[in-house]
mmCIF file of C-alpha atoms and ligand atoms in Angstrom:
data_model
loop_
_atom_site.group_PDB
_atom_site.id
_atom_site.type_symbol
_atom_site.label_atom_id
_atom_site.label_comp_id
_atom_site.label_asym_id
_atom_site.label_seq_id
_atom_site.Cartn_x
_atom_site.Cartn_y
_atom_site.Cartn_z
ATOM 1 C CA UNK A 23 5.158 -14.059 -50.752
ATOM 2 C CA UNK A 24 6.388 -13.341 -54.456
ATOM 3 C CA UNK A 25 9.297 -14.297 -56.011
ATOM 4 C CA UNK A 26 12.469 -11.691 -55.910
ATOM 5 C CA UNK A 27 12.485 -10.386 -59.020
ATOM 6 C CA UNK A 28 15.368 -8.277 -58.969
ATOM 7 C CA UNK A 29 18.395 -11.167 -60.637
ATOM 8 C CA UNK A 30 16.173 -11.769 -63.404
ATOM 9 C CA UNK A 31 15.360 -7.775 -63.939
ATOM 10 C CA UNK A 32 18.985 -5.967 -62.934
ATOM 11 C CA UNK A 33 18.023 -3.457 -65.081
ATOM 12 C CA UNK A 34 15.293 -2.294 -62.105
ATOM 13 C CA UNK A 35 17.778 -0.278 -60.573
ATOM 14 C CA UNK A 36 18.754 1.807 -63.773
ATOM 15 C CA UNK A 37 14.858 2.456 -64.052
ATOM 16 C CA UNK A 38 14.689 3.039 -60.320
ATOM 17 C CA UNK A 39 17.295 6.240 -60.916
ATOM 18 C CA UNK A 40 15.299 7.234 -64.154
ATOM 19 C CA UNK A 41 16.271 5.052 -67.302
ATOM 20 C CA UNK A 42 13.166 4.979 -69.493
ATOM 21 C CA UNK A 43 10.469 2.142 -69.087
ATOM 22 C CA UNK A 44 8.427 0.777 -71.759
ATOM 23 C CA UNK A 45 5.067 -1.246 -70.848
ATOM 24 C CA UNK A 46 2.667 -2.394 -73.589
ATOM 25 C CA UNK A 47 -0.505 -4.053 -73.020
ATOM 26 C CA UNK A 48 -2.958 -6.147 -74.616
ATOM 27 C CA UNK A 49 -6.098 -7.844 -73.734
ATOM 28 C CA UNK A 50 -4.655 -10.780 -71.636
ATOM 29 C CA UNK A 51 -4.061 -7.577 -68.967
ATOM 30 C CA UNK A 52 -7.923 -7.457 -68.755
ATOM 31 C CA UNK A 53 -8.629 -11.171 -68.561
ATOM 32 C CA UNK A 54 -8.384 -11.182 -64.501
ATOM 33 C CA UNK A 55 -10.890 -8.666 -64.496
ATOM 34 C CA UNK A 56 -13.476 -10.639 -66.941
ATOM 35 C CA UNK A 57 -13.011 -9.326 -70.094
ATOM 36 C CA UNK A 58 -12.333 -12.086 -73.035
ATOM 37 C CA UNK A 59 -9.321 -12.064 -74.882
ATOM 38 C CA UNK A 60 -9.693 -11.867 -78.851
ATOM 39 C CA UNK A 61 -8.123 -15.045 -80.384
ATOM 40 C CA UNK A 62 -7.841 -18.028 -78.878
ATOM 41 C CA UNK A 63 -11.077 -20.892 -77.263
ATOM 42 C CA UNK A 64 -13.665 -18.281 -76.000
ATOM 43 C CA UNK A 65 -11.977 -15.381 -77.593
ATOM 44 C CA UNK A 66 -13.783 -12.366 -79.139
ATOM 45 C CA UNK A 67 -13.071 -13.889 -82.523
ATOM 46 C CA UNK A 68 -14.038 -17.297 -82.092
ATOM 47 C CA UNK A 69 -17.031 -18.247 -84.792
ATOM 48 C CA UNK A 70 -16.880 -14.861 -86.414
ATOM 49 C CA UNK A 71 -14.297 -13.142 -88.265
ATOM 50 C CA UNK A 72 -12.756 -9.561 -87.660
ATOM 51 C CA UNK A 73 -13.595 -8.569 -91.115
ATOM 52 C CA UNK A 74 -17.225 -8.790 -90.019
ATOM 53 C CA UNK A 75 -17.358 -6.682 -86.817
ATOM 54 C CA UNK A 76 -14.494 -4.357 -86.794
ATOM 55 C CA UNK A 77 -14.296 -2.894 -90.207
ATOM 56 C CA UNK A 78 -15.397 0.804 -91.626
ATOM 57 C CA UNK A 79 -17.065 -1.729 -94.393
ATOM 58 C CA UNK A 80 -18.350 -4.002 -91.762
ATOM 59 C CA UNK A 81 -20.331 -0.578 -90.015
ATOM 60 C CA UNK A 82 -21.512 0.527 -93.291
ATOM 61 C CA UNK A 83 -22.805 -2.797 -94.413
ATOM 62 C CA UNK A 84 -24.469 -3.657 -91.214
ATOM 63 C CA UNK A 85 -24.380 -0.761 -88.402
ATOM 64 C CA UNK A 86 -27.005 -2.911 -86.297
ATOM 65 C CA UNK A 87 -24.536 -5.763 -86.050
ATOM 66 C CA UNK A 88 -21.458 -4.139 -85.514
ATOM 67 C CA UNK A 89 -23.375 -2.164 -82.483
ATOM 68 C CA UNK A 90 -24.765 -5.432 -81.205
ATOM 69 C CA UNK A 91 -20.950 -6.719 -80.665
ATOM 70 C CA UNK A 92 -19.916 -3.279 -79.253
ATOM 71 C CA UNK A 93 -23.228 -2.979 -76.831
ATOM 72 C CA UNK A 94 -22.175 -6.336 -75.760
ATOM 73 C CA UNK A 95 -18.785 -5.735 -74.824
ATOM 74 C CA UNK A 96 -19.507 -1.794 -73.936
ATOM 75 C CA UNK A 97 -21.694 -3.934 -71.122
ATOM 76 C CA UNK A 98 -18.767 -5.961 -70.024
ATOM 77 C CA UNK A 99 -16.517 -3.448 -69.265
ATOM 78 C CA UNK A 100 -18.864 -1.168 -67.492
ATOM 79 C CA UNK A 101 -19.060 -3.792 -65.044
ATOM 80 C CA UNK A 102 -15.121 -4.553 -65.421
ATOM 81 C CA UNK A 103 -12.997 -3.560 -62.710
ATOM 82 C CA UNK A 104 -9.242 -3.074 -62.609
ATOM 83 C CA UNK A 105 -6.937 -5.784 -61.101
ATOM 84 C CA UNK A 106 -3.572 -6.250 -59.578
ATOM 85 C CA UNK A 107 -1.789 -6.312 -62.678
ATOM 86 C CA UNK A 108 -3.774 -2.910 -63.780
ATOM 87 C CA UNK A 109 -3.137 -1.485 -60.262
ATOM 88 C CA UNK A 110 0.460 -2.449 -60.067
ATOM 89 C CA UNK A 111 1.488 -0.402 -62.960
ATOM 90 C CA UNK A 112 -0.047 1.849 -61.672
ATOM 91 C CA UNK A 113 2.351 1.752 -58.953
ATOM 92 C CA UNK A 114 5.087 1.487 -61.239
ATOM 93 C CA UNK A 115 4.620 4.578 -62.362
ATOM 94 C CA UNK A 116 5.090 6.029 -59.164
ATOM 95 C CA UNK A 117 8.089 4.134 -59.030
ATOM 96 C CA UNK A 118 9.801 4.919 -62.552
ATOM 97 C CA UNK A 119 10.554 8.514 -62.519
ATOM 98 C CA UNK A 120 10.138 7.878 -66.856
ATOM 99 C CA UNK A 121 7.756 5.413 -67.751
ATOM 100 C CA UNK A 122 5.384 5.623 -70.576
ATOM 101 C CA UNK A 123 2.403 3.125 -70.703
ATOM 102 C CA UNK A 124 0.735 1.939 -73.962
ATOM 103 C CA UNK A 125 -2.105 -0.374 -74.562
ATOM 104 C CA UNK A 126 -4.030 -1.819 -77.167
ATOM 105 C CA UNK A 127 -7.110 -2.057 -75.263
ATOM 106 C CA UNK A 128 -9.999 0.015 -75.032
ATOM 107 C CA UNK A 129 -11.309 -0.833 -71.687
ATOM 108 C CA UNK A 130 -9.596 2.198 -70.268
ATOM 109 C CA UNK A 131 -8.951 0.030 -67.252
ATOM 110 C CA UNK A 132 -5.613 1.387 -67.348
ATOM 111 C CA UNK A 133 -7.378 5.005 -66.450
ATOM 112 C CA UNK A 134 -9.295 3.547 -63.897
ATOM 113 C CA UNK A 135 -6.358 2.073 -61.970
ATOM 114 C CA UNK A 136 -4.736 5.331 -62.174
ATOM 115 C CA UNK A 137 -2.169 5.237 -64.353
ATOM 116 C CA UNK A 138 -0.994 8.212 -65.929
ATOM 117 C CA UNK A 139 -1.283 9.664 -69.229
ATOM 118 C CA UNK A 140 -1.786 6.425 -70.953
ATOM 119 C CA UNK A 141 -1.305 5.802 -74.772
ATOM 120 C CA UNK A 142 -4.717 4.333 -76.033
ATOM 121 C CA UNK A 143 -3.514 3.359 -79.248
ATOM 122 C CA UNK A 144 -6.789 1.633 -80.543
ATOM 123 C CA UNK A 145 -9.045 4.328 -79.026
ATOM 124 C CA UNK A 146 -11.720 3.920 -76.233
ATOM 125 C CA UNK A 147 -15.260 1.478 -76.244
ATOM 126 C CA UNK A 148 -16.463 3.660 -73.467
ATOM 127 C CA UNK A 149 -16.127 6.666 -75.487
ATOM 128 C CA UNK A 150 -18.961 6.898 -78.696
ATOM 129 C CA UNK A 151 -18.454 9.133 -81.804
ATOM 130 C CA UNK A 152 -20.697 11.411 -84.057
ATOM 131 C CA UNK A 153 -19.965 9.539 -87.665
ATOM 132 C CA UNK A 154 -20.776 13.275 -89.055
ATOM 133 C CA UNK A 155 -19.703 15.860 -86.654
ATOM 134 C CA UNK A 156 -16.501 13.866 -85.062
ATOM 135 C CA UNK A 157 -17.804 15.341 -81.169
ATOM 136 C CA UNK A 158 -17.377 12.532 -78.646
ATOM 137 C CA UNK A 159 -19.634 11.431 -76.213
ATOM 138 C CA UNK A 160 -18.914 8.871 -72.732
ATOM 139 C CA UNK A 161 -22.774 7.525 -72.421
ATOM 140 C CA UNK A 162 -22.891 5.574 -69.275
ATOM 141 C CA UNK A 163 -26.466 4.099 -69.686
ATOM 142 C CA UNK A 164 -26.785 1.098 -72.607
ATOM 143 C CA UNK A 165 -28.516 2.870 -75.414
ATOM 144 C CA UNK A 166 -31.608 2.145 -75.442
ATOM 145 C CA UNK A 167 -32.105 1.898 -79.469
ATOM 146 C CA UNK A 168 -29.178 0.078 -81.359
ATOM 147 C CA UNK A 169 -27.799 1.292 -83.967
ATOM 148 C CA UNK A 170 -27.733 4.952 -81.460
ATOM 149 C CA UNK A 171 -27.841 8.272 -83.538
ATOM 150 C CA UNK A 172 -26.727 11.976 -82.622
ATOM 151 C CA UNK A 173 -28.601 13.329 -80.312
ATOM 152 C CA UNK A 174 -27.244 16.953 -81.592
ATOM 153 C CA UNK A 175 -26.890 16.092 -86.260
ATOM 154 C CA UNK A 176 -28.906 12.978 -86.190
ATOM 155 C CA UNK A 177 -26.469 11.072 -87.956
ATOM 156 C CA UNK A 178 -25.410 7.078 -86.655
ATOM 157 C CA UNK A 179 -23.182 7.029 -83.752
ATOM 158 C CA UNK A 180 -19.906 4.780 -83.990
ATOM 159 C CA UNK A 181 -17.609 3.242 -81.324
ATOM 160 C CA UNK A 182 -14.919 5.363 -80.401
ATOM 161 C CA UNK A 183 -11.923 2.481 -81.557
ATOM 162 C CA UNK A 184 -10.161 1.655 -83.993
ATOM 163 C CA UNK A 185 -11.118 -0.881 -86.761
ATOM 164 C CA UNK A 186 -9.238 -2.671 -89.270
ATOM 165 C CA UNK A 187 -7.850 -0.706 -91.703
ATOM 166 C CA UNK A 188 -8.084 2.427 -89.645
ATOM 167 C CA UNK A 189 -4.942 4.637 -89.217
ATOM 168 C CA UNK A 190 -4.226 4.513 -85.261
ATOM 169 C CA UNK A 191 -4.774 8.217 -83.479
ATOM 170 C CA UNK A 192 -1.363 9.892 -85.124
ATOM 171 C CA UNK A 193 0.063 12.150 -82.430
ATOM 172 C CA UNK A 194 -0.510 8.730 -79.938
ATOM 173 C CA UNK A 195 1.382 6.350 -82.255
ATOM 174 C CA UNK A 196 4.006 9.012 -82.463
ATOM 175 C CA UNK A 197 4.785 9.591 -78.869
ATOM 176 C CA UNK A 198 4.613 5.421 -78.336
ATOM 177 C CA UNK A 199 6.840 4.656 -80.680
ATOM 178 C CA UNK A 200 9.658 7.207 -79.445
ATOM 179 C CA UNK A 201 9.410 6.404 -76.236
ATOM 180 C CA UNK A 202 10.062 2.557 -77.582
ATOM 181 C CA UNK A 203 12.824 3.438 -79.538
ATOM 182 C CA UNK A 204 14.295 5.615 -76.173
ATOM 183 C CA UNK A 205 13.532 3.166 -73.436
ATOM 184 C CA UNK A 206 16.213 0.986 -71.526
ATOM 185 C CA UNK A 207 13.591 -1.757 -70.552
ATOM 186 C CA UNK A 208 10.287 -2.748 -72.371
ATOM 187 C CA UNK A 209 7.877 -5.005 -71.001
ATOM 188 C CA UNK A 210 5.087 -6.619 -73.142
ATOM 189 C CA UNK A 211 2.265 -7.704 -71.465
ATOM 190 C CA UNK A 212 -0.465 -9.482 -72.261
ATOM 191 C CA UNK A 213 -0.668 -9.309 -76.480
ATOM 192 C CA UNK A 214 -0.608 -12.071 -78.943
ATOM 193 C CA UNK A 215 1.679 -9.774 -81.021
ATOM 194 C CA UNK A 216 0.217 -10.131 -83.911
ATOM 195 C CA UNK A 217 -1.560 -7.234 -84.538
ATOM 196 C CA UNK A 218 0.559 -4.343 -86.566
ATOM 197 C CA UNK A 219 1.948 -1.415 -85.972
ATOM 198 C CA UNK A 220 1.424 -2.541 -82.118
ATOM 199 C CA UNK A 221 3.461 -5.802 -82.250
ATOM 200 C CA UNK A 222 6.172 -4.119 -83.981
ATOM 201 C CA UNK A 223 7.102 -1.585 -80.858
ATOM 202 C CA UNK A 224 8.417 -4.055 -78.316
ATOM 203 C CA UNK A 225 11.556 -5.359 -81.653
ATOM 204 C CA UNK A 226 11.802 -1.295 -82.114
ATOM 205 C CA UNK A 227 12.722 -1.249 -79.005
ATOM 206 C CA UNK A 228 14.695 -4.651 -78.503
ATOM 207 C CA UNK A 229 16.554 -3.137 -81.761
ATOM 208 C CA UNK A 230 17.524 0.222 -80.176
ATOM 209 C CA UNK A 231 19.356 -1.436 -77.564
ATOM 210 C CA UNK A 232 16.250 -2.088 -74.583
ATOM 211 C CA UNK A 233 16.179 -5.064 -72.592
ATOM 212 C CA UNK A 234 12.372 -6.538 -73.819
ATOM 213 C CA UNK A 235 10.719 -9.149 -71.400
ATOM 214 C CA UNK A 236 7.731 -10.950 -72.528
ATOM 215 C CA UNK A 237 4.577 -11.541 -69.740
ATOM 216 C CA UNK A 238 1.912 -14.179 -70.795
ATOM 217 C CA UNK A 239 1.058 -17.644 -70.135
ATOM 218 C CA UNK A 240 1.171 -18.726 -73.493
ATOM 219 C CA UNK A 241 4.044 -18.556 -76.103
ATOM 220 C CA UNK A 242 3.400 -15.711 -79.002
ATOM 221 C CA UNK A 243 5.544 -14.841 -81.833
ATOM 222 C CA UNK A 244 7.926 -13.172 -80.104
ATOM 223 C CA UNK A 245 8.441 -15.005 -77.340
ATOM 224 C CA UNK A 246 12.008 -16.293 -78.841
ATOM 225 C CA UNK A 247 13.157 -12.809 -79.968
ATOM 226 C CA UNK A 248 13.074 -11.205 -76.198
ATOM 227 C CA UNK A 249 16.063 -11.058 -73.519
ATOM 228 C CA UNK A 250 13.221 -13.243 -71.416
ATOM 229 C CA UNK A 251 9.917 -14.319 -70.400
ATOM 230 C CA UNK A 252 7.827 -14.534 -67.271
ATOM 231 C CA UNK A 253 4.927 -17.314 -67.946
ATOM 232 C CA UNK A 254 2.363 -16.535 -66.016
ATOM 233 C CA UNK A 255 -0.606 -14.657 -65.678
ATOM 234 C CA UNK A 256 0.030 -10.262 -65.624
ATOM 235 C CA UNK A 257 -2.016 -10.235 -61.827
ATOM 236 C CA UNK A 258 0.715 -12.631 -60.490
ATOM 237 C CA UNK A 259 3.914 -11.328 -62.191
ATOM 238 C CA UNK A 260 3.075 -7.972 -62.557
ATOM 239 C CA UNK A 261 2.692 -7.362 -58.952
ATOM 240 C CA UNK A 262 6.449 -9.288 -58.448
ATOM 241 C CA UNK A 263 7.939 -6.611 -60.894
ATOM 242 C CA UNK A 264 6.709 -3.997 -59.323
ATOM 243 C CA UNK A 265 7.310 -5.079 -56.030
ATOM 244 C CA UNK A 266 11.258 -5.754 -57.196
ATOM 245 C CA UNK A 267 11.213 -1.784 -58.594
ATOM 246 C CA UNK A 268 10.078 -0.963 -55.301
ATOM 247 C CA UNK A 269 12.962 -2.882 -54.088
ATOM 248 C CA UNK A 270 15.450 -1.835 -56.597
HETATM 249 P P1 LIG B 26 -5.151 -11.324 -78.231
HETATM 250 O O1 LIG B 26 -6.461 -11.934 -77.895
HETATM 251 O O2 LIG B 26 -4.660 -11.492 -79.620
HETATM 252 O O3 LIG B 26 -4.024 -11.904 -77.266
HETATM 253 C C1 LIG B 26 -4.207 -11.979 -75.891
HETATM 254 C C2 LIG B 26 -2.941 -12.489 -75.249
HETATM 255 O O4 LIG B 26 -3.153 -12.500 -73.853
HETATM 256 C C3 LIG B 26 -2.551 -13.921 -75.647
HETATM 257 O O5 LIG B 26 -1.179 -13.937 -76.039
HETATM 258 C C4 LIG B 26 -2.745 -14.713 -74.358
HETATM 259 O O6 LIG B 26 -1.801 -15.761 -74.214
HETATM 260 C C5 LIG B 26 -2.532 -13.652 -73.307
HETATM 261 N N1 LIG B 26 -3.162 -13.929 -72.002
HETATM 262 C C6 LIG B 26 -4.230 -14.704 -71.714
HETATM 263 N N2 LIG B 26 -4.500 -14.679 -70.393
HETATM 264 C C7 LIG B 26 -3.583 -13.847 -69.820
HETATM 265 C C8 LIG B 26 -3.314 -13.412 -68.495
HETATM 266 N N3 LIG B 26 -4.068 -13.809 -67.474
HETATM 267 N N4 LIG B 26 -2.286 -12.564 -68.286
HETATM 268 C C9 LIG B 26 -1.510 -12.140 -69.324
HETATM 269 N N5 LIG B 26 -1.706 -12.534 -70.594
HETATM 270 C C10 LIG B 26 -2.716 -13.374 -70.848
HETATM 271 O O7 LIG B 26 -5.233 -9.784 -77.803
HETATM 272 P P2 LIG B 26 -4.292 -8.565 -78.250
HETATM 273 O O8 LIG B 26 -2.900 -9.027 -78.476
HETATM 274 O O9 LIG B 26 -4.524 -7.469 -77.308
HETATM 275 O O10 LIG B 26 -7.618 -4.867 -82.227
HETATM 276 O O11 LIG B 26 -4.942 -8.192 -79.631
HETATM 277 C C11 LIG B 26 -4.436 -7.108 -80.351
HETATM 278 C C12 LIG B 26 -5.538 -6.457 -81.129
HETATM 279 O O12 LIG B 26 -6.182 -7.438 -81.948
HETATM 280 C C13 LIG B 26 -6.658 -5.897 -80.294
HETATM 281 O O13 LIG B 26 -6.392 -4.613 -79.805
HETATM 282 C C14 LIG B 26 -7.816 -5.898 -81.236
HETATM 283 C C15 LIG B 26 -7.613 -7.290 -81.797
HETATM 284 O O14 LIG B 26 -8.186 -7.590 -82.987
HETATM 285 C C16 LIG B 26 -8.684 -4.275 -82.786
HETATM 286 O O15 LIG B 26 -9.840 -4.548 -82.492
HETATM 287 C C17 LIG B 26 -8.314 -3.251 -83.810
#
């Protein structure tokens, strides 16, 4: 039995008829499904520092160690599956005759769940790159040679994401950050919120006059800037909002 939703979200019913919906997600999203977080104990950072392992000058320094990192967690997600808080946007969206969903992960776990047209805005570990030719390549065996090179040019292979310092995929950032500045309700799931131009979409929206509610266990730096927060983890609550848009 989960809790009724519906007081704490009256917007629902404006979304129900068609008022835009905002969801973006970060890696807390993927934590049910076994994939570590970033920062935090036992997060991706933890004993080594961005700077090292997701960096155009980290690759070019040491393309054997950044691929190590990205084999690792290329590993992780293969196995990954999607849970209920993937699954029940996915149901949102069948739900919300206008909702646009953006993450900041690269799991595409999103995909797998079956959510529509998704905004990847940090691009896609399953997904592999030609560092010469740009053609993109979805390998579903480990490589068996690290760092991997073209099979077509030769030249190294990168992961298909976005590092530091990296612009983010234009046309993507474009389309997430109108529909944030459109939207009547914006939920942000699952993101420390620290991480720019990303953590900046959910006050675009709060500024434009959207109702912005927080999901996440833990405080972040928003978390006092929102119209409200569910604490908790995104399979629990997740599942309660949609079931309350459902409802709606
Ligand atoms: P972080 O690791 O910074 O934050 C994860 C958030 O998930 C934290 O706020 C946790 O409290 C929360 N969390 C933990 N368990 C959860 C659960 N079960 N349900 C919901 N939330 C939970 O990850 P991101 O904010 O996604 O960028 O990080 C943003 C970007 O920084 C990443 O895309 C990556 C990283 O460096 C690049 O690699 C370019």
């Amino acid at each position: 039995m989960t809790p009724d939703l519906r007081p704490e979200l009256p917007v629902l019913s404006a979304v129900r008829q068609g008022a835009p919906l905002v969801v973006l997600t970060g890696a807390g999203i993927s934590v049910e499904s076994g994939l570590p977080t970033f920062r935090g104990a036992g997060g991706l950072w933890e004993g080594s520092r961005p700077e090292e392992l997701a960096t155009p000058e980290a690759f070019h320094r040491d393309p054997l160690k950044v691929w190590r990192f990205y084999e690792w967690r290329r590993g992780l997600v293969r196995q990954a599956k999607p849970n209920a808080g993937h699954l029940a946007l996915a149901r949102m969206a069948t739900l919300a005759p206008r909702m646009t969903l953006i993450t900041q992960n690269v799991d595409e776990l999103h995909r797998v769940a079956g959510s529509p047209d998704v905004l990847e805005l940090h691009g896609s570990i399953v997904s592999v790159r030609c560092t010469a030719e740009g053609t993109r390549t979805r390998p579903t065996e480990p490589f068996t040679e690290l760092p991997p090179y073209c099979a077509a040019c030769g030249a190294l292979l990168r992961p298909d994401v976005v590092w530091f310092g990296e612009p983010l995929p234009e046309e993507t950032y474009r389309r997430a950050r109108q529909a944030s500045l459109d939207c009547a309700l914006f939920l942000v799931v699952g993101t420390s919120a620290l991480v720019a131009p990303a953590s900046g979409l959910a006050l675009t929206a709060k500024d434009n006059g959207a109702r912005v509610f927080e999901v996440n266990p833990d405080k972040t730096p928003i978390s006092g800037l929102v119209d409200g927060v569910f604490r908790g983890p995104s399979a629990t609550v997740l599942p309660a909002i949609a079931d309350a848009l459902e409802a709606a």
